[in-house]
Tab-separated table of C-alpha atoms and ligand atoms in Angstrom:
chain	number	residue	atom	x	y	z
A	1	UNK	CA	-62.465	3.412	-66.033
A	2	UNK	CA	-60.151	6.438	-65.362
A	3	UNK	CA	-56.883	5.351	-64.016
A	4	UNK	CA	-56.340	6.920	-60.297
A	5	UNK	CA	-59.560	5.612	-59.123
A	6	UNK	CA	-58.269	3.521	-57.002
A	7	UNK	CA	-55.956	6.519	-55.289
A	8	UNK	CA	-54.296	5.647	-52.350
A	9	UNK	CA	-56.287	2.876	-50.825
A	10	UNK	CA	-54.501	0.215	-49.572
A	11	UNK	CA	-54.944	-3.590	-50.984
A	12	UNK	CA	-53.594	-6.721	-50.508
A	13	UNK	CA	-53.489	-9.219	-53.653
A	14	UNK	CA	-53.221	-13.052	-52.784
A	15	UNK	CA	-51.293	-14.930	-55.107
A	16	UNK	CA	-50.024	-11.924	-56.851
A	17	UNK	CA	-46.304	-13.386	-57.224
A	18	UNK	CA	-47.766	-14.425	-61.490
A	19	UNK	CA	-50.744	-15.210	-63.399
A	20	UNK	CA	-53.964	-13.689	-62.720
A	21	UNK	CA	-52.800	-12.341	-58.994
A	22	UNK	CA	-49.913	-10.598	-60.388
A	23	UNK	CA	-52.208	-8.833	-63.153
A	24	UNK	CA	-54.828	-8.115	-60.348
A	25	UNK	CA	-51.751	-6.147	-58.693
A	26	UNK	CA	-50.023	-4.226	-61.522
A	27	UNK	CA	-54.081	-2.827	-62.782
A	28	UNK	CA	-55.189	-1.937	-58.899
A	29	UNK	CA	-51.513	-0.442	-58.986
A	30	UNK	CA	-52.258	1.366	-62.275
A	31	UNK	CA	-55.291	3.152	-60.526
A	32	UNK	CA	-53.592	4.359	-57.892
A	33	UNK	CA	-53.865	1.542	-55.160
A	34	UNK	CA	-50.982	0.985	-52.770
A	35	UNK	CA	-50.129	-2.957	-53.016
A	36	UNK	CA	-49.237	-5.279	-50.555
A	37	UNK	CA	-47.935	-8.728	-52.334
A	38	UNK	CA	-47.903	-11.933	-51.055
A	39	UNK	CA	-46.893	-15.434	-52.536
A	40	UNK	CA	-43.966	-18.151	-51.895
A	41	UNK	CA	-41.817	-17.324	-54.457
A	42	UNK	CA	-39.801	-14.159	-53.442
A	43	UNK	CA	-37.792	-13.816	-56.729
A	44	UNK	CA	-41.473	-13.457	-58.481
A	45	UNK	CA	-42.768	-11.318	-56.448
A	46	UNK	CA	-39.512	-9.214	-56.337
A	47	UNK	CA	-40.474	-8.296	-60.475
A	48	UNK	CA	-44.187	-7.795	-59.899
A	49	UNK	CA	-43.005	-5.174	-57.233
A	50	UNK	CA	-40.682	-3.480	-60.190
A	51	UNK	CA	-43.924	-3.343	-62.249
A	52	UNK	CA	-46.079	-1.993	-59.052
A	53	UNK	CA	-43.606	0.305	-58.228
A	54	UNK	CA	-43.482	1.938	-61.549
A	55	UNK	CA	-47.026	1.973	-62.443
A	56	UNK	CA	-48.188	3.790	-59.208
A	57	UNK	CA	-44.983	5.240	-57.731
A	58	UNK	CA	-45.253	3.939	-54.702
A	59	UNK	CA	-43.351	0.434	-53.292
A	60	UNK	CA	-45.141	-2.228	-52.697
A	61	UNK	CA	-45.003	-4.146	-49.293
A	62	UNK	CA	-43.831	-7.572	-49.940
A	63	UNK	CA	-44.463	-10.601	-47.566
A	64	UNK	CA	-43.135	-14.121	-48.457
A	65	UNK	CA	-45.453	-16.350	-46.962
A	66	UNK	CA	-47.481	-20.108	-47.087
A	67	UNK	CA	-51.022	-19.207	-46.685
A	68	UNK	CA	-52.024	-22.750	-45.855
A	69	UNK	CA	-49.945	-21.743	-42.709
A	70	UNK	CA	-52.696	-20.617	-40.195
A	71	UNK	CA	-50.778	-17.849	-38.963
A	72	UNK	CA	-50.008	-16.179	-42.262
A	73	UNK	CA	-53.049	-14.288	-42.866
A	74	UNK	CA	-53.006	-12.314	-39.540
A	75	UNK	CA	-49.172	-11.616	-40.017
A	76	UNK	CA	-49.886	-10.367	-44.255
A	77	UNK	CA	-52.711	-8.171	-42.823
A	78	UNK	CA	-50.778	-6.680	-39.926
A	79	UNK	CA	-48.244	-5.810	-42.319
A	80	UNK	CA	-50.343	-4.316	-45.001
A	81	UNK	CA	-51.519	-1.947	-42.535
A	82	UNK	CA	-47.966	-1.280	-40.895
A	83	UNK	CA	-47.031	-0.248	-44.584
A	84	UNK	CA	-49.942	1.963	-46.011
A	85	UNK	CA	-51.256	2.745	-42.375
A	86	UNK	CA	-54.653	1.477	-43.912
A	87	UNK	CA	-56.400	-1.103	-45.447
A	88	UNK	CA	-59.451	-0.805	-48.293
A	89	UNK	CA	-58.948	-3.467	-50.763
A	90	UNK	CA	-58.759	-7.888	-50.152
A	91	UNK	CA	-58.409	-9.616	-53.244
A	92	UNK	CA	-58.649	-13.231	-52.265
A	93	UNK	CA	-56.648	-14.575	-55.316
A	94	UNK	CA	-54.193	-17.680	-54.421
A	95	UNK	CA	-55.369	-20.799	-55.418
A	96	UNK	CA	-53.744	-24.207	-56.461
A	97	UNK	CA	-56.047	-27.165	-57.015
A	98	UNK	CA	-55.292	-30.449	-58.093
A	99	UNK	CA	-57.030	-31.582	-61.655
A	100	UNK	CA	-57.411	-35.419	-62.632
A	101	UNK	CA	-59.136	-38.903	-62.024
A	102	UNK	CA	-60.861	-38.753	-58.927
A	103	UNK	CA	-59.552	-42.195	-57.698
A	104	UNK	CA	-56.265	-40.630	-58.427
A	105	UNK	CA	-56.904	-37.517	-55.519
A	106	UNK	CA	-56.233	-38.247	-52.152
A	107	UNK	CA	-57.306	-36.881	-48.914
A	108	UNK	CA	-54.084	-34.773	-48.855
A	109	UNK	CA	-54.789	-33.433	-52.435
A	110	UNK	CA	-58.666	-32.470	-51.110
A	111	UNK	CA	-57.252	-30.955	-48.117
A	112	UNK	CA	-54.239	-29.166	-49.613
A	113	UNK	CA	-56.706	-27.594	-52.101
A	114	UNK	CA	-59.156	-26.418	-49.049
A	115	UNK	CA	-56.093	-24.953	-46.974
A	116	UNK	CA	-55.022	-22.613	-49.670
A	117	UNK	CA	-58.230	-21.720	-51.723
A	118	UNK	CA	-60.705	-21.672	-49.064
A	119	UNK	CA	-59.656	-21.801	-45.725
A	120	UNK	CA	-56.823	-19.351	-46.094
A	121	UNK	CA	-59.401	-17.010	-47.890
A	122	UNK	CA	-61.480	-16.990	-44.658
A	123	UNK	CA	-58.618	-16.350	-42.241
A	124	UNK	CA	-57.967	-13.310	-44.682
A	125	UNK	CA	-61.428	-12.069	-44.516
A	126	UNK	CA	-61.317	-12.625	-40.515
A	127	UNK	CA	-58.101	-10.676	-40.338
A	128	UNK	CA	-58.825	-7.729	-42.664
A	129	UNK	CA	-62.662	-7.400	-41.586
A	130	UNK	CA	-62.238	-4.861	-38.923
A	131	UNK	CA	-59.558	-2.405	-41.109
A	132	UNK	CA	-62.226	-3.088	-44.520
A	133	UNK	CA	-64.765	-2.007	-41.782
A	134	UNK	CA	-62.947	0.887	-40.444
A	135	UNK	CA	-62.235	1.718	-44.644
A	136	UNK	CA	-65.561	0.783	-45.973
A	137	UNK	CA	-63.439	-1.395	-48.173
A	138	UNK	CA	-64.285	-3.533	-50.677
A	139	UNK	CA	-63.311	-7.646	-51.229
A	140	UNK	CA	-63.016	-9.915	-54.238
A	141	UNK	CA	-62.940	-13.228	-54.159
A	142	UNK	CA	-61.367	-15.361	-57.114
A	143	UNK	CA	-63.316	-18.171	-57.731
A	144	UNK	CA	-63.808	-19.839	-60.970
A	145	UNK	CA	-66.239	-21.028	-63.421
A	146	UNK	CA	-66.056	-24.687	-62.159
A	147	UNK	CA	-68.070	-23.388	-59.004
A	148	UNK	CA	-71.370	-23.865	-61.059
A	149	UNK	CA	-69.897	-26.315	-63.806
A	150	UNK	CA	-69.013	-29.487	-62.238
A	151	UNK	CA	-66.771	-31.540	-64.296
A	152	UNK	CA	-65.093	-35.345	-63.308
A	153	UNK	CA	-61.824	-34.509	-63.645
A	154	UNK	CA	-62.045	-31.071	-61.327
A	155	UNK	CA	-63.908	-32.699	-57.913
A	156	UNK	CA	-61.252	-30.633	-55.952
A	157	UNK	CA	-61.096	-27.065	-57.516
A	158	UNK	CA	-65.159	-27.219	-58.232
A	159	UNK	CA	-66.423	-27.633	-54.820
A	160	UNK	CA	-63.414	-25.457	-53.261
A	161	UNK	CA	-64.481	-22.085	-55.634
A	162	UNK	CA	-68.631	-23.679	-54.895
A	163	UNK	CA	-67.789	-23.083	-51.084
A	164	UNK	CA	-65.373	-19.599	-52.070
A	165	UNK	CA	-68.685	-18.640	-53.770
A	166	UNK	CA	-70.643	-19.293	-50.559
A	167	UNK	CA	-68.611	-17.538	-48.202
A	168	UNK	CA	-68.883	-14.261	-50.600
A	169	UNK	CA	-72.506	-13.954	-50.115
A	170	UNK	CA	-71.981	-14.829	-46.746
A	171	UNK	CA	-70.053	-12.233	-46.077
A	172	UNK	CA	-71.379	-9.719	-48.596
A	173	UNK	CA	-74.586	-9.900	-46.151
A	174	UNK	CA	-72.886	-8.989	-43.372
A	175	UNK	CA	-70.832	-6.395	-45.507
A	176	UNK	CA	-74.097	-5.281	-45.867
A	177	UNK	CA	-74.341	-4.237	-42.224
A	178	UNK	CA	-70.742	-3.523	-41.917
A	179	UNK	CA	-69.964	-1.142	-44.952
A	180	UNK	CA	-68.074	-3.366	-47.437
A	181	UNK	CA	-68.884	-4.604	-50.685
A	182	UNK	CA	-68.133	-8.391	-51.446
A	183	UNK	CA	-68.347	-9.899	-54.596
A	184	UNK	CA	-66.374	-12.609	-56.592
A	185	UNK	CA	-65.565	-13.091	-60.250
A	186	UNK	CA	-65.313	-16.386	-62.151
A	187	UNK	CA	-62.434	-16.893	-64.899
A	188	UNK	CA	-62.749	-19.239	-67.440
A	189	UNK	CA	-59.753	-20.397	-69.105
A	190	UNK	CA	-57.059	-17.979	-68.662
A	191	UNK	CA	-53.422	-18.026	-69.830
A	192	UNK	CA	-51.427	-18.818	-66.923
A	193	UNK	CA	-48.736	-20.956	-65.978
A	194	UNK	CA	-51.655	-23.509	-64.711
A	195	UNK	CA	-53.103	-23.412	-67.966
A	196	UNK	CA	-49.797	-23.892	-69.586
A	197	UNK	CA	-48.939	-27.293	-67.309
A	198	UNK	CA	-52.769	-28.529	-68.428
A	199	UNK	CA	-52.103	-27.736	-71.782
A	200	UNK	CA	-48.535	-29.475	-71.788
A	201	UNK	CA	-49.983	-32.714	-69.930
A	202	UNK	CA	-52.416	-33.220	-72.882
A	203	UNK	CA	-49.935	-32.689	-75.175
A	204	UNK	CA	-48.100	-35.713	-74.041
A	205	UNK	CA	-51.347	-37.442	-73.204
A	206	UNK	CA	-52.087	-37.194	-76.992
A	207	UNK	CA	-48.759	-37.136	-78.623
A	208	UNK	CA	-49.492	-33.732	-79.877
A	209	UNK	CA	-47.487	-30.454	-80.225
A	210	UNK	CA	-48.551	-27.696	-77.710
A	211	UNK	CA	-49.983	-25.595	-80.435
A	212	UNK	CA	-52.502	-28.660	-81.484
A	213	UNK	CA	-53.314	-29.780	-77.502
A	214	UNK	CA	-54.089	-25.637	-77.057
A	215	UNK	CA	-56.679	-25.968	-80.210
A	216	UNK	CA	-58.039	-29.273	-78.730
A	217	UNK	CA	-58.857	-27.479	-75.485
A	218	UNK	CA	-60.080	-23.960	-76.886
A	219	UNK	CA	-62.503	-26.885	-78.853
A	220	UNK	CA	-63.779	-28.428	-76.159
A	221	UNK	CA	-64.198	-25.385	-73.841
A	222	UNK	CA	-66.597	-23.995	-76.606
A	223	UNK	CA	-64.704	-20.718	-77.022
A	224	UNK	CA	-63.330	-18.964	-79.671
A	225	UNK	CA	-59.935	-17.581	-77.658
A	226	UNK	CA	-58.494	-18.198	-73.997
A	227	UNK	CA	-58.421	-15.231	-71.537
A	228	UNK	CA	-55.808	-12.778	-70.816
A	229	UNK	CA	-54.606	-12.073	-66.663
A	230	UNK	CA	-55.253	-8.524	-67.553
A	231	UNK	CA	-59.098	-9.613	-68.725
A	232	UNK	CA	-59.657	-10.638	-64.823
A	233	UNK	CA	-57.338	-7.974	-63.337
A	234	UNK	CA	-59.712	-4.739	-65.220
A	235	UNK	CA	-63.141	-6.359	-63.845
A	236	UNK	CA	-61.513	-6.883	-60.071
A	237	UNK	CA	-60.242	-2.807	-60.903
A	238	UNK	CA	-64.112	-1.848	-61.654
A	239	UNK	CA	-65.361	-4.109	-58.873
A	240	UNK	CA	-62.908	-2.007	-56.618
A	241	UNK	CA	-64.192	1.022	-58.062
A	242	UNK	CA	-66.527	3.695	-56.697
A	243	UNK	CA	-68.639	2.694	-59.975
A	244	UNK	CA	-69.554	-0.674	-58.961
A	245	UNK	CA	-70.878	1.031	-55.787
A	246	UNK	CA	-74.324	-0.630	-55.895
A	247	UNK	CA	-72.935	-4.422	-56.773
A	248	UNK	CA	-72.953	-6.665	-53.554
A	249	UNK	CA	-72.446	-10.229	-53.315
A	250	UNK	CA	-72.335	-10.818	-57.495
A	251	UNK	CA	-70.374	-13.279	-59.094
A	252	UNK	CA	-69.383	-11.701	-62.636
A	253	UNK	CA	-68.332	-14.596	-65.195
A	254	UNK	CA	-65.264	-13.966	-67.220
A	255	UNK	CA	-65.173	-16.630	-68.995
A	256	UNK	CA	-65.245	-15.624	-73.136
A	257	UNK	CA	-68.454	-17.690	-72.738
A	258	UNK	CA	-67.293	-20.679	-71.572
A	259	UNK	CA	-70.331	-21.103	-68.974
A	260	UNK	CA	-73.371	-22.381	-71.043
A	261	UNK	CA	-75.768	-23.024	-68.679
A	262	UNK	CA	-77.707	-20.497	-66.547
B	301	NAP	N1	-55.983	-19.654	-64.931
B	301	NAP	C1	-57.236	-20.028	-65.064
B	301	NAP	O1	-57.670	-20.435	-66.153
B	301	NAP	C2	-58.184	-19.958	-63.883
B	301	NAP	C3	-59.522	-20.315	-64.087
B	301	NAP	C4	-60.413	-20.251	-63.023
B	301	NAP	C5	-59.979	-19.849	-61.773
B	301	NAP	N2	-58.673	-19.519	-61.594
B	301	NAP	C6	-58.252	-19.112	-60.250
B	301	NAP	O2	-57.525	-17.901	-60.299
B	301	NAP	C7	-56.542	-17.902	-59.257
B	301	NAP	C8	-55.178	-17.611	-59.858
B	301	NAP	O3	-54.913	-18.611	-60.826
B	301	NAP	P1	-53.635	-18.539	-61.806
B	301	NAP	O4	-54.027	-19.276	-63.023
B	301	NAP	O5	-53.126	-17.148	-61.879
B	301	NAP	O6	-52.628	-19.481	-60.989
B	301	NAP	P2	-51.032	-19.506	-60.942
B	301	NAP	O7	-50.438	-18.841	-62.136
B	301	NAP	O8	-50.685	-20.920	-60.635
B	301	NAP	O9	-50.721	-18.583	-59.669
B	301	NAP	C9	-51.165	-18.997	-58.403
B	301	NAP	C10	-50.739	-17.979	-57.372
B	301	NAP	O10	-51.069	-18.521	-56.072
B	301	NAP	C11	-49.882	-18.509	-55.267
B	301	NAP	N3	-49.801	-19.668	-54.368
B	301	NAP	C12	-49.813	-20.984	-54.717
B	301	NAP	N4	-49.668	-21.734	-53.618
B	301	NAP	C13	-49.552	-20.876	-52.560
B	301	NAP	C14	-49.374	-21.042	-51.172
B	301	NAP	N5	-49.299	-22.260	-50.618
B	301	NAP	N6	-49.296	-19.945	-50.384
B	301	NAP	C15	-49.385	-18.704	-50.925
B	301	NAP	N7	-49.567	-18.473	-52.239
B	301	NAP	C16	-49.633	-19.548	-53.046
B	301	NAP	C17	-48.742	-18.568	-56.272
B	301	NAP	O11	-47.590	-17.968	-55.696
B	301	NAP	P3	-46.276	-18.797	-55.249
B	301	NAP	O12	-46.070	-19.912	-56.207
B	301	NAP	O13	-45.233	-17.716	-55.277
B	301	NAP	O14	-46.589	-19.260	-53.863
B	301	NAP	C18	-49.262	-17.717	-57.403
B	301	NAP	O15	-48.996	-16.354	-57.190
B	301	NAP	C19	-56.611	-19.261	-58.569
B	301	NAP	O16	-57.395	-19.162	-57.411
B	301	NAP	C20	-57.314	-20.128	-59.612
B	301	NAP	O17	-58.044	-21.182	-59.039
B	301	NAP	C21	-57.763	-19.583	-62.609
């Protein structure tokens, strides 16, 4: 993809403060976009906007916010759009769901999970939709290969990117009629500081080093490597793109071929 293909449209990254977010944001950054970051952690997001800033020339708006807050999404919007006096791009990236023994997940776990990955997702799309229409913009959702893989120890995070994967061809229909392309992709298992806390809690699980719990995993997840941020960040980029231009309402798997079934 040539870099600058993204010139000066205007996106907003969820969740772009590390991990795959932050990778999302220094790529769309790379092509040209204009960024506006969100997350909790202002010290985080403070680098990624020294690595935004560089790559495109152009400073990043930065909003600190909770987006399991219900008034957060209008407020990141409304600021995107004060900043870069438009708005083309909604990457629907934050997500934090709790892993283990079902009988172990409370109601508050199941509902914490919802607020962020889902429900503050939706307030995003509600609060961008008329700018993406005005743009004929373009959103990605983040969901994740437990959406079609159900697995015991994930009954939070599975049916949370299930219902993220509903709501995108929901709302690539009525993109459909409205001029913006929707679509979602699914990583697999991608380095991250998630990943890293699984990886660690096995390793103590198993009285194993960190190196030997990482091999146990990549085992078990039937691949031959785990993912890179930047792996997600180039497929949202071409999503994004003018080249994707007839893909509406696909989920693209980037997953090193984690996903086995159909
Ligand atoms: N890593 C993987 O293997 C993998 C696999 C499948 C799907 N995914 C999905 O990809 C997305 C990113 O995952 P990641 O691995 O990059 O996770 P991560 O490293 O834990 O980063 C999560 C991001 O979400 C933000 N966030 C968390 N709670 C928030 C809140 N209450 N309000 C606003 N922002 C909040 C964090 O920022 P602050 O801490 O600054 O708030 C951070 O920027 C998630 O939706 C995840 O489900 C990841």
């Amino acid at each position: 993809m040539s870099l600058r293909d993204l010139d000066g449209q205007s996106a907003i990254v969820t969740g772009s403060s590390r991990g795959i977010g932050a990778a999302i944001a220094r790529e769309l950054a790379a092509n040209g976009a204009r960024l506006t970051l969100t997350g909790r952690d202002a010290d985080a997001l403070a680098g990624v906007a020294a690595d935004v800033t560089r790559a495109s020339g152009v400073a990043p708006a930065v909003i600190v916010a909770d987006l399991r807050v219900r008034t957060a999404a209008a407020h990141v919007v409304a600021a995107a759009r004060d900043a870069h006096g438009r708005l083309d791009i909604l990457v629907n990236n934050a997500g934090a769901t709790k892993r283990g023994d079902f009988l172990s997940l409370s109601d508050d776990d199941f509902e914490d999970g919802f607020a962020l990955k889902f429900h503050a997702a939706v307030r995003m799309t509600r609060a961008a939709w008329p700018h993406l229409v005005e743009a004929r913009g373009k959103v990605v959702n983040i969901s994740g290969i437990g959406a079609m893989t159900p697995a015991m120890d994930f009954t939070i995070g599975g049916p949370v990117n299930s219902a993220l994967l509903n709501f995108t061809k929901a709302m690539a229909d009525r993109g459909l009629r409205d001029g913006v392309r929707v679509n979602a992709v699914n990583p697999g298992h991608i380095v991250t500081d998630r990943l890293r806390r699984r990886v660690e809690a096995r390793a103590a699980e198993h009285a194993l080093t960190y190196a030997e719990a990482l091999e146990q995993a990549r085992r078990e997840h039937g691949i031959d490597r785990f993912g890179e941020p930047a792996e997600i960040a180039a497929v949202v980029a071409f999503l994004c793109s003018g080249r994707a231009s007839y893909i509406l309402g696909a989920t693209i798997d980037a997953d090193g071929g984690a996903t086995k079934g159909l």
